[in-house]
Short mmCIF file of C-alpha atoms in Angstrom, two decimals:
data_model
loop_
_atom_site.label_atom_id
_atom_site.label_comp_id
_atom_site.label_asym_id
_atom_site.label_seq_id
_atom_site.Cartn_x
_atom_site.Cartn_y
_atom_site.Cartn_z
CA MET Q 545 5.51 24.85 -47.21
CA ILE Q 546 1.83 24.57 -48.54
CA ARG Q 547 0.18 27.36 -50.30
CA LEU Q 548 -2.65 29.07 -48.54
CA PRO Q 549 -5.55 28.71 -48.32
CA VAL Q 550 -5.43 25.13 -47.04
CA THR Q 551 -7.11 22.75 -49.40
CA GLU Q 552 -9.20 19.61 -48.68
CA ALA Q 553 -6.33 17.63 -50.29
CA ASP Q 554 -3.91 19.18 -47.82
CA LEU Q 555 -6.02 18.09 -44.84
CA HIS Q 556 -6.20 14.46 -46.07
CA ALA Q 557 -2.43 14.52 -46.69
CA TYR Q 558 -2.19 15.63 -43.06
CA VAL Q 559 -4.42 12.69 -41.93
CA ASP Q 560 -2.30 10.25 -43.97
CA GLY Q 561 0.88 11.52 -42.53
CA VAL Q 562 2.50 12.29 -45.92
CA LEU Q 563 3.27 16.05 -45.29
CA PRO Q 564 6.69 17.25 -44.41
CA ALA Q 565 7.05 18.47 -40.83
CA GLU Q 566 6.84 22.07 -41.82
CA SER Q 567 3.65 21.74 -43.76
CA ALA Q 568 2.14 19.58 -41.01
CA ALA Q 569 2.82 22.30 -38.53
CA GLN Q 570 1.11 24.78 -40.86
CA ILE Q 571 -1.96 22.47 -40.88
CA GLU Q 572 -1.96 22.26 -37.14
CA ALA Q 573 -1.90 26.05 -36.83
CA TYR Q 574 -4.85 26.18 -39.22
CA LEU Q 575 -6.78 23.56 -37.31
CA ALA Q 576 -6.24 25.38 -34.01
CA GLU Q 577 -8.29 28.17 -35.43
CA HIS Q 578 -10.91 26.18 -37.32
CA SER Q 579 -12.60 24.01 -34.74
CA GLU Q 580 -15.02 22.35 -37.29
CA ASP Q 581 -12.31 21.32 -39.55
CA ALA Q 582 -10.37 20.17 -36.52
CA ALA Q 583 -13.16 17.89 -35.26
CA ARG Q 584 -13.57 16.50 -38.82
CA ILE Q 585 -9.87 15.72 -39.19
CA ALA Q 586 -9.68 14.21 -35.77
CA SER Q 587 -12.59 11.99 -36.73
CA TYR Q 588 -10.76 10.90 -39.95
CA CYS Q 589 -7.66 9.98 -38.00
CA GLU Q 590 -9.77 7.98 -35.64
CA GLN Q 591 -11.27 6.13 -38.69
CA THR Q 592 -7.85 5.06 -39.79
CA ALA Q 593 -6.98 3.90 -36.27
CA ALA Q 594 -10.30 1.98 -36.11
CA LEU Q 595 -9.65 0.26 -39.45
CA HIS Q 596 -6.26 -0.90 -38.17
CA ARG Q 597 -7.75 -2.14 -34.87
CA ALA Q 598 -10.47 -4.06 -36.66
CA PHE Q 599 -8.55 -5.58 -39.61
CA ASP Q 600 -4.86 -5.80 -38.60
CA PRO Q 601 -5.45 -9.01 -36.65
CA ILE Q 602 -6.07 -10.70 -40.03
CA LEU Q 603 -2.43 -10.23 -40.87
CA ASP Q 604 -1.41 -12.57 -38.10
CA GLU Q 605 -3.97 -15.31 -38.82
CA PRO Q 606 -2.76 -18.63 -40.19
CA LEU Q 607 -3.68 -18.82 -43.82
CA PRO Q 608 -6.50 -21.20 -44.67
CA GLN Q 609 -5.28 -24.08 -46.72
CA ARG Q 610 -6.98 -22.96 -49.89
CA LEU Q 611 -4.99 -19.86 -49.93
CA GLU Q 612 -1.62 -21.52 -50.11
CA VAL Q 613 -0.16 -20.22 -53.34
CA PRO Q 614 -1.76 -22.49 -55.90
CA ARG Q 615 0.06 -23.94 -58.80
CA PRO Q 616 -0.96 -22.55 -62.10
CA VAL Q 617 -4.30 -23.73 -63.15
CA TRP Q 618 -3.16 -25.84 -65.98
CA ALA Q 619 -0.53 -27.54 -63.79
CA ARG Q 620 -3.13 -28.48 -61.20
CA ALA Q 621 -5.49 -29.76 -63.93
CA VAL Q 622 -2.68 -31.88 -65.28
CA LEU Q 623 -1.81 -33.22 -61.81
CA ARG Q 624 -5.49 -34.02 -61.14
CA TYR Q 625 -5.92 -35.97 -64.32
CA ALA Q 626 -2.64 -37.73 -63.81
CA ALA Q 627 -3.86 -38.77 -60.32
CA VAL Q 628 -7.13 -40.05 -61.77
CA VAL Q 629 -5.35 -41.86 -64.55
CA ALA Q 630 -2.96 -43.40 -62.04
CA TRP Q 631 -5.82 -44.54 -59.89
CA LEU Q 632 -7.72 -45.98 -62.82
CA ALA Q 633 -4.56 -47.81 -63.86
CA LEU Q 634 -4.02 -49.09 -60.35
CA GLY Q 635 -7.64 -50.19 -60.28
CA GLY Q 636 -7.16 -51.95 -63.62
CA VAL Q 637 -4.00 -53.73 -62.55
CA ALA Q 638 -5.46 -54.69 -59.20
CA GLY Q 639 -8.59 -55.77 -60.90
CA TRP Q 640 -6.66 -57.98 -63.36
CA HIS Q 641 -4.78 -59.76 -60.55
CA LEU Q 642 -7.63 -59.99 -58.18
CA HIS Q 643 -9.63 -61.53 -60.99
CA GLU Q 644 -7.69 -64.63 -60.34
CA TYR Q 645 -8.80 -64.93 -56.73
CA ARG Q 646 -11.67 -66.98 -55.67
CA ALA Q 647 -12.57 -64.84 -52.60
CA ARG Q 648 -15.00 -62.80 -54.51
CA GLY Q 649 -16.34 -60.85 -51.57
CA LEU Q 650 -13.00 -59.54 -50.68
CA VAL Q 651 -12.25 -58.64 -54.23
CA GLU Q 652 -15.51 -56.67 -54.40
CA ALA Q 653 -14.81 -54.89 -51.24
CA THR Q 654 -11.31 -53.89 -52.25
CA THR Q 655 -12.54 -52.53 -55.48
CA TRP Q 656 -15.24 -50.38 -54.06
CA ALA Q 657 -13.00 -49.10 -51.30
CA GLN Q 658 -10.54 -48.06 -54.03
CA ARG Q 659 -13.38 -46.32 -55.89
CA ALA Q 660 -14.12 -44.51 -52.61
CA ALA Q 661 -10.47 -43.38 -52.37
CA VAL Q 662 -10.52 -42.23 -55.96
CA ALA Q 663 -13.61 -40.21 -55.35
CA HIS Q 664 -11.92 -38.73 -52.31
CA VAL Q 665 -8.87 -37.76 -54.32
CA VAL Q 666 -10.93 -36.29 -57.08
CA TYR Q 667 -13.44 -34.21 -55.03
CA SER Q 668 -11.84 -33.27 -51.78
CA PRO Q 669 -9.46 -30.66 -53.26
CA GLU Q 670 -12.35 -28.88 -54.93
CA VAL Q 671 -13.02 -25.43 -53.56
CA ARG Q 672 -16.14 -24.21 -55.30
CA HIS Q 673 -17.69 -27.51 -56.39
CA ALA Q 674 -16.75 -29.84 -53.67
CA VAL Q 675 -20.43 -30.93 -53.25
CA GLU Q 676 -23.54 -30.86 -55.33
CA VAL Q 677 -25.79 -30.06 -52.43
CA GLY Q 678 -24.49 -28.17 -49.48
CA ALA Q 679 -24.98 -28.84 -45.70
CA ALA Q 680 -27.50 -26.01 -45.60
CA GLU Q 681 -29.96 -28.27 -47.44
CA GLU Q 682 -29.05 -31.43 -45.39
CA ALA Q 683 -32.60 -32.81 -45.22
CA HIS Q 684 -33.05 -32.39 -48.98
CA LEU Q 685 -29.50 -33.97 -49.47
CA VAL Q 686 -30.37 -36.99 -47.42
CA ARG Q 687 -33.83 -37.54 -49.03
CA TRP Q 688 -32.32 -37.20 -52.48
CA LEU Q 689 -29.45 -39.60 -51.93
CA SER Q 690 -31.72 -42.11 -50.17
CA LYS Q 691 -34.12 -42.05 -53.11
CA ARG Q 692 -31.35 -42.50 -55.68
CA LEU Q 693 -29.64 -45.28 -53.73
CA GLY Q 694 -33.02 -46.93 -52.95
CA ALA Q 695 -32.00 -47.23 -49.36
CA SER Q 696 -32.16 -44.96 -46.26
CA VAL Q 697 -28.91 -43.23 -45.95
CA LYS Q 698 -27.91 -40.77 -43.26
CA ALA Q 699 -25.29 -38.08 -42.94
CA PRO Q 700 -23.70 -38.65 -39.49
CA HIS Q 701 -23.01 -35.67 -37.37
CA LEU Q 702 -19.32 -35.44 -36.52
CA GLY Q 703 -19.24 -32.07 -34.83
CA ASP Q 704 -17.98 -33.69 -31.64
CA LEU Q 705 -14.82 -34.68 -33.43
CA GLY Q 706 -14.45 -31.23 -35.02
CA TYR Q 707 -15.83 -32.09 -38.40
CA SER Q 708 -18.77 -30.43 -39.94
CA LEU Q 709 -20.74 -31.53 -42.91
CA VAL Q 710 -19.92 -29.69 -46.16
CA GLY Q 711 -22.55 -31.48 -48.18
CA GLY Q 712 -22.70 -34.39 -50.50
CA ARG Q 713 -23.02 -35.63 -54.15
CA LEU Q 714 -24.16 -38.55 -56.23
CA LEU Q 715 -21.57 -40.58 -57.98
CA PRO Q 716 -21.60 -43.62 -60.39
CA GLY Q 717 -20.58 -46.79 -58.67
CA ASP Q 718 -19.73 -50.14 -60.18
CA SER Q 719 -23.27 -51.38 -59.90
CA GLY Q 720 -25.44 -48.24 -59.45
CA PRO Q 721 -25.44 -44.83 -57.78
CA VAL Q 722 -23.42 -44.27 -54.63
CA ALA Q 723 -23.45 -41.31 -52.27
CA GLN Q 724 -20.47 -39.27 -51.09
CA PHE Q 725 -20.70 -36.96 -48.02
CA MET Q 726 -17.90 -34.62 -47.37
CA TYR Q 727 -16.86 -33.25 -44.01
CA GLN Q 728 -14.34 -30.61 -43.08
CA ASP Q 729 -12.62 -29.54 -39.87
CA GLY Q 730 -11.59 -26.06 -38.82
CA LYS Q 731 -8.23 -26.36 -40.65
CA GLY Q 732 -9.75 -27.30 -43.96
CA GLN Q 733 -8.94 -31.00 -43.55
CA ARG Q 734 -11.51 -33.03 -45.48
CA LEU Q 735 -12.91 -36.50 -45.03
CA THR Q 736 -15.38 -38.22 -47.29
CA LEU Q 737 -17.87 -40.87 -46.46
CA TYR Q 738 -18.76 -43.00 -49.43
CA VAL Q 739 -22.00 -45.10 -49.18
CA ARG Q 740 -23.04 -47.85 -51.63
CA ARG Q 741 -25.72 -50.46 -51.52
CA ASP Q 742 -24.46 -53.96 -50.88
CA ALA Q 743 -25.84 -56.80 -52.92
CA ASN Q 744 -26.34 -58.93 -49.80
CA LYS Q 745 -28.82 -57.30 -47.50
CA ARG Q 746 -27.83 -59.26 -44.33
CA ARG Q 747 -23.96 -59.19 -44.77
CA GLU Q 748 -21.87 -57.36 -42.14
CA THR Q 749 -18.22 -57.08 -42.03
CA ALA Q 750 -15.66 -55.73 -39.45
CA PHE Q 751 -13.74 -52.57 -40.18
CA ARG Q 752 -11.15 -53.02 -42.79
CA PHE Q 753 -8.34 -50.65 -43.57
CA THR Q 754 -6.53 -49.80 -46.73
CA ARG Q 755 -4.05 -47.03 -47.55
CA GLU Q 756 -3.25 -45.88 -51.00
CA ARG Q 757 -1.04 -42.87 -51.86
CA GLY Q 758 -1.52 -41.05 -48.67
CA VAL Q 759 -5.28 -41.73 -48.56
CA SER Q 760 -6.46 -43.81 -45.59
CA VAL Q 761 -9.72 -45.72 -45.94
CA PHE Q 762 -11.66 -47.60 -43.40
CA TYR Q 763 -14.50 -49.51 -44.95
CA TRP Q 764 -17.19 -51.94 -43.74
CA ILE Q 765 -20.57 -53.24 -44.57
CA ASP Q 766 -23.51 -52.94 -42.31
CA GLY Q 767 -27.25 -53.25 -42.80
CA GLY Q 768 -27.27 -53.61 -46.56
CA LEU Q 769 -24.95 -50.65 -47.10
CA GLY Q 770 -21.17 -50.43 -47.71
CA TYR Q 771 -19.41 -47.50 -46.06
CA ALA Q 772 -15.91 -46.22 -46.87
CA LEU Q 773 -14.42 -43.40 -44.98
CA SER Q 774 -11.41 -41.71 -46.65
CA GLY Q 775 -9.06 -39.03 -45.43
CA GLU Q 776 -5.49 -37.88 -45.58
CA ILE Q 777 -5.13 -38.20 -41.86
CA ASP Q 778 -3.42 -40.85 -39.72
CA LYS Q 779 -4.95 -44.21 -39.03
CA PRO Q 780 -5.84 -43.80 -35.35
CA ALA Q 781 -7.58 -40.38 -36.03
CA LEU Q 782 -9.50 -41.85 -38.88
CA LEU Q 783 -10.46 -44.82 -36.87
CA ARG Q 784 -12.03 -42.57 -34.25
CA VAL Q 785 -14.10 -41.00 -36.82
CA ALA Q 786 -15.06 -44.28 -38.43
CA THR Q 787 -16.07 -45.60 -34.97
CA ALA Q 788 -18.23 -42.49 -34.45
CA VAL Q 789 -19.89 -42.92 -37.85
CA TYR Q 790 -20.61 -46.61 -37.10
CA ARG Q 791 -22.06 -45.80 -33.70
CA GLN Q 792 -24.38 -43.13 -34.99
CA LEU Q 793 -25.66 -45.38 -37.74
CA ASN Q 794 -26.26 -48.16 -35.18
CA PRO Q 795 -27.61 -46.26 -32.12
CA MET Z 1282 8.91 -20.31 -59.82
CA ALA Z 1283 9.80 -20.93 -56.17
CA GLU Z 1284 10.95 -17.40 -55.91
CA LEU Z 1285 7.76 -16.02 -57.40
CA ARG Z 1286 5.66 -18.24 -55.06
CA ALA Z 1287 7.62 -16.75 -52.05
CA LEU Z 1288 7.05 -13.19 -53.36
CA ILE Z 1289 3.35 -13.66 -53.80
CA GLU Z 1290 3.00 -15.58 -50.54
CA GLU Z 1291 4.35 -12.51 -48.67
CA GLN Z 1292 1.52 -10.49 -49.94
CA ILE Z 1293 -1.36 -12.75 -49.03
CA PRO Z 1294 -2.05 -11.54 -45.53
CA ARG Z 1295 -2.39 -7.90 -46.75
CA LEU Z 1296 -4.62 -9.05 -49.70
CA ARG Z 1297 -6.74 -10.85 -47.09
CA ARG Z 1298 -6.96 -7.78 -44.88
CA TYR Z 1299 -8.02 -5.58 -47.62
CA ALA Z 1300 -10.51 -8.09 -49.05
CA ARG Z 1301 -12.01 -8.68 -45.61
CA ALA Z 1302 -12.59 -4.96 -45.08
CA LEU Z 1303 -13.91 -4.47 -48.64
CA THR Z 1304 -16.38 -7.33 -48.69
CA GLY Z 1305 -17.34 -7.27 -45.04
CA ASP Z 1306 -17.35 -11.07 -45.15
CA ARG Z 1307 -14.62 -13.65 -44.25
CA SER Z 1308 -15.49 -16.27 -46.86
CA LEU Z 1309 -16.19 -13.81 -49.65
CA ALA Z 1310 -12.85 -12.23 -48.82
CA ASP Z 1311 -10.99 -15.49 -49.09
CA ASP Z 1312 -12.81 -16.30 -52.35
CA LEU Z 1313 -11.63 -13.00 -53.72
CA VAL Z 1314 -8.02 -13.60 -52.56
CA GLN Z 1315 -8.10 -17.04 -54.09
CA ASP Z 1316 -9.42 -15.73 -57.45
CA THR Z 1317 -6.72 -13.06 -57.33
CA LEU Z 1318 -3.95 -15.61 -56.74
CA GLU Z 1319 -5.10 -17.87 -59.48
CA ARG Z 1320 -5.33 -15.01 -61.93
CA ALA Z 1321 -1.92 -13.62 -60.96
CA LEU Z 1322 -0.32 -17.01 -61.58
CA THR Z 1323 -1.87 -17.48 -64.98
CA ARG Z 1324 -0.90 -13.98 -65.95
CA PHE Z 1325 2.48 -13.75 -64.31
CA HIS Z 1326 4.24 -13.18 -67.67
CA LEU Z 1327 2.48 -9.78 -67.72
CA TRP Z 1328 4.20 -8.64 -64.55
CA ARG Z 1329 7.39 -6.64 -65.07
CA HIS Z 1330 10.07 -7.98 -62.92
CA GLY Z 1331 11.20 -5.38 -60.40
CA SER Z 1332 8.00 -3.38 -60.55
CA ASP Z 1333 5.67 -3.23 -57.49
CA LEU Z 1334 4.19 -6.74 -57.02
CA ARG Z 1335 1.89 -5.55 -54.30
CA ALA Z 1336 0.28 -2.83 -56.49
CA TRP Z 1337 -0.04 -5.40 -59.30
CA LEU Z 1338 -1.73 -7.94 -57.10
CA PHE Z 1339 -4.11 -5.29 -55.63
CA THR Z 1340 -4.92 -4.13 -59.24
CA ILE Z 1341 -5.92 -7.71 -60.14
CA MET Z 1342 -8.01 -8.00 -57.00
CA HIS Z 1343 -9.73 -4.69 -57.68
CA ASN Z 1344 -10.59 -5.71 -61.26
CA ILE Z 1345 -12.08 -8.98 -60.08
CA PHE Z 1346 -13.93 -7.22 -57.34
CA VAL Z 1347 -15.51 -4.71 -59.62
CA ASN Z 1348 -16.54 -7.36 -62.16
CA GLN Z 1349 -18.22 -9.19 -59.31
CA VAL Z 1350 -20.00 -6.10 -58.15
CA ARG Z 1351 -21.11 -5.41 -61.66
CA SER Z 1352 -22.44 -8.85 -62.36
CA ARG Z 1353 -24.02 -8.87 -58.81
CA LEU Z 1354 -22.35 -12.15 -57.91
CA ARG Z 1355 -22.36 -11.47 -54.30
CA HIS Z 1356 -24.45 -14.04 -52.51
CA GLN Z 1357 -24.18 -12.01 -49.35
CA HIS Z 1358 -26.90 -12.95 -46.97
CA GLU Z 1359 -26.30 -16.71 -46.68
CA ALA Z 1360 -22.60 -16.38 -46.12
CA LEU Z 1361 -22.86 -13.48 -43.82
CA GLU Z 1362 -24.89 -15.29 -41.09
CA SER Z 1363 -22.62 -18.24 -40.75
CA ASP Z 1364 -19.54 -16.03 -40.92
CA ALA Z 1365 -20.83 -13.68 -38.26
CA ALA Z 1366 -21.32 -16.70 -36.00
CA VAL Z 1367 -17.77 -17.82 -36.49
CA GLU Z 1368 -16.42 -14.30 -35.84
CA ALA Z 1369 -18.53 -13.86 -32.80
CA MET Z 1370 -16.76 -16.88 -31.32
CA ARG Z 1371 -13.25 -15.72 -32.37
CA VAL Z 1372 -13.29 -12.16 -31.42
CA SER Z 1373 -13.71 -10.83 -27.86
CA GLU Z 1374 -16.76 -8.80 -27.26
CA PRO Z 1375 -15.63 -5.16 -27.45
CA ASP Z 1376 -13.58 -5.80 -30.63
CA TRP Z 1377 -16.45 -7.74 -32.15
CA LEU Z 1378 -18.81 -4.85 -31.58
CA GLU Z 1379 -16.49 -2.40 -33.15
CA LEU Z 1380 -15.86 -4.66 -36.05
CA ARG Z 1381 -19.58 -5.17 -36.71
CA ASP Z 1382 -20.19 -1.43 -36.49
CA LEU Z 1383 -17.32 -0.71 -38.83
CA ASP Z 1384 -18.43 -3.42 -41.27
CA SER Z 1385 -21.92 -2.18 -41.48
CA ALA Z 1386 -20.78 1.44 -41.78
CA LEU Z 1387 -18.30 0.52 -44.67
CA ALA Z 1388 -21.09 -1.39 -46.37
CA GLN Z 1389 -23.02 1.90 -46.54
CA LEU Z 1390 -20.28 3.51 -48.65
CA PRO Z 1391 -20.41 3.25 -52.38
CA HIS Z 1392 -17.71 0.70 -53.33
CA GLU Z 1393 -15.82 3.47 -55.25
CA GLN Z 1394 -15.33 5.37 -52.04
CA ARG Z 1395 -14.81 2.33 -49.97
CA THR Z 1396 -11.87 1.05 -52.12
CA VAL Z 1397 -10.11 4.40 -51.99
CA LEU Z 1398 -10.61 4.82 -48.26
CA LEU Z 1399 -9.32 1.30 -47.56
CA LEU Z 1400 -6.40 1.40 -49.94
CA VAL Z 1401 -5.19 4.76 -48.45
CA GLY Z 1402 -6.29 4.41 -44.84
CA LEU Z 1403 -5.79 0.63 -44.24
CA GLU Z 1404 -3.22 -0.50 -46.79
CA GLN Z 1405 -1.29 2.74 -46.80
CA PHE Z 1406 -0.93 3.10 -50.51
CA THR Z 1407 0.20 6.61 -51.53
CA TYR Z 1408 -2.45 8.64 -53.61
CA GLU Z 1409 -0.43 7.95 -56.76
CA GLU Z 1410 -0.27 4.16 -56.09
CA ALA Z 1411 -4.05 4.07 -55.32
CA ALA Z 1412 -4.66 5.92 -58.50
CA ARG Z 1413 -2.79 3.24 -60.47
CA VAL Z 1414 -4.30 0.33 -58.69
CA LEU Z 1415 -7.81 1.72 -59.38
CA GLN Z 1416 -6.95 2.98 -62.84
CA ILE Z 1417 -8.31 6.52 -62.25
CA PRO Z 1418 -6.86 9.98 -62.04
CA ILE Z 1419 -5.37 11.10 -58.89
CA GLY Z 1420 -7.84 13.94 -58.64
CA THR Z 1421 -10.63 11.33 -58.57
CA VAL Z 1422 -8.79 9.50 -55.86
CA MET Z 1423 -8.69 12.64 -53.71
CA SER Z 1424 -12.45 13.49 -54.23
CA ARG Z 1425 -13.52 9.91 -53.43
CA LEU Z 1426 -11.23 9.82 -50.39
CA SER Z 1427 -12.78 13.08 -49.15
CA ARG Z 1428 -16.36 12.07 -49.72
CA GLY Z 1429 -15.74 8.53 -48.42
CA ARG Z 1430 -14.33 9.75 -45.13
CA GLU Z 1431 -17.04 12.24 -44.61
CA ARG Z 1432 -19.68 9.73 -45.30
CA LEU Z 1433 -18.05 7.25 -42.95
CA ARG Z 1434 -17.95 9.91 -40.27
CA ALA Z 1435 -21.63 10.69 -40.81
CA VAL Z 1436 -22.59 6.98 -40.69
CA LEU Z 1437 -20.54 6.22 -37.64
CA ALA Z 1438 -22.05 9.31 -35.98
CA GLY Z 1439 -25.49 7.82 -36.70
CA ASP Z 1440 -26.49 10.24 -39.48
CA THR Z 1441 -28.04 8.22 -42.16
CA SER Z 1442 -29.37 11.23 -44.10
CA VAL Z 1443 -26.35 11.09 -46.46
CA SER Z 1444 -27.59 9.31 -49.55
CA PRO Z 1445 -25.97 5.89 -49.91
CA LEU Z 1446 -26.64 5.99 -53.56
CA LYS Z 1447 -24.69 9.12 -54.36
CA VAL Z 1448 -22.67 8.42 -57.46
CA VAL Z 1449 -19.27 9.79 -57.39
CA LYS Z 1450 -17.28 9.85 -60.56
#
């Protein structure tokens, strides 16, 4: 039993369903005689119901990738640096062996495609700082990167394939600045397009493919620029995107 | 560690629901959840095994949220527009209208009232649990709940004469 008179706290306890049956009955008797309070309490009950209608669907949504329980920060940092060190070591070893080859063009291409893959591994897991300039400032991004590369670069639009532009950043390449554009699909899957200037303005190559530690890379040279599209998706899917990129850049 | 991850994972949908209602914005909400998870994992040694993990996580989230409000780190406008567009596509029309009304009404509550109202009404914390999560006396929980519900009622009824800046201790 609750003590009379009925308090504001009692009324809220009634709304929240935390009163024993007997006390709830007391409140109901009180409300039957106090129509203003009754209207107020009915409205509070409706608020709770509306909150559940509006926000309960979130409980059943699939979690975005970034909310999978992260490893402790230090562990992720260690893993990331380990990944970078491993990539650099791989690059070094590959570079050492490839040094012996005479086919210099191929060596160069392999090296920069690897750099593109490293850049993908380093930046694509970033949540807050994935890009330096976001897609909202696309025009500025493209002007800035074109200016720094000394060549006209474009950010292809891949919306038809489900990927939207996240933004881009400037990176150091083996022989000057390079650009990286990042794309993301609805599930948070990210692709990066790495663009560098090619020493030979007239050289063109077919698509080449390489795969290192789960990262697939299609790379090609076209119109004085080298492109490498990296992603952790399967080869046919990545090829579809690479083809779309190529077509957009060569309308 | 695997057990801990499973325990925390169980709580993520509710953390998201609360954060979404609290911030009124999908991406801000997920930022808040993400910050909460990261802080929880780095401070897990502070959690007493067997105590209420949900209340502990909500306490962490509340502290982060309050710090963000204080330092005015909410870049709301930019995110809101794109977010609204996404939700417009996802949610069927009537639900979407109600959600939008509720979002804008909740935004007109001082955050002290909004947190209490959501923890009790949406997350179904008891008054004692809400007091612990918010680190305030239970009497304060009750007065904020009362004022919050009354204000939300007034806003939803179209009465904007209730001052949004009323400070409630």
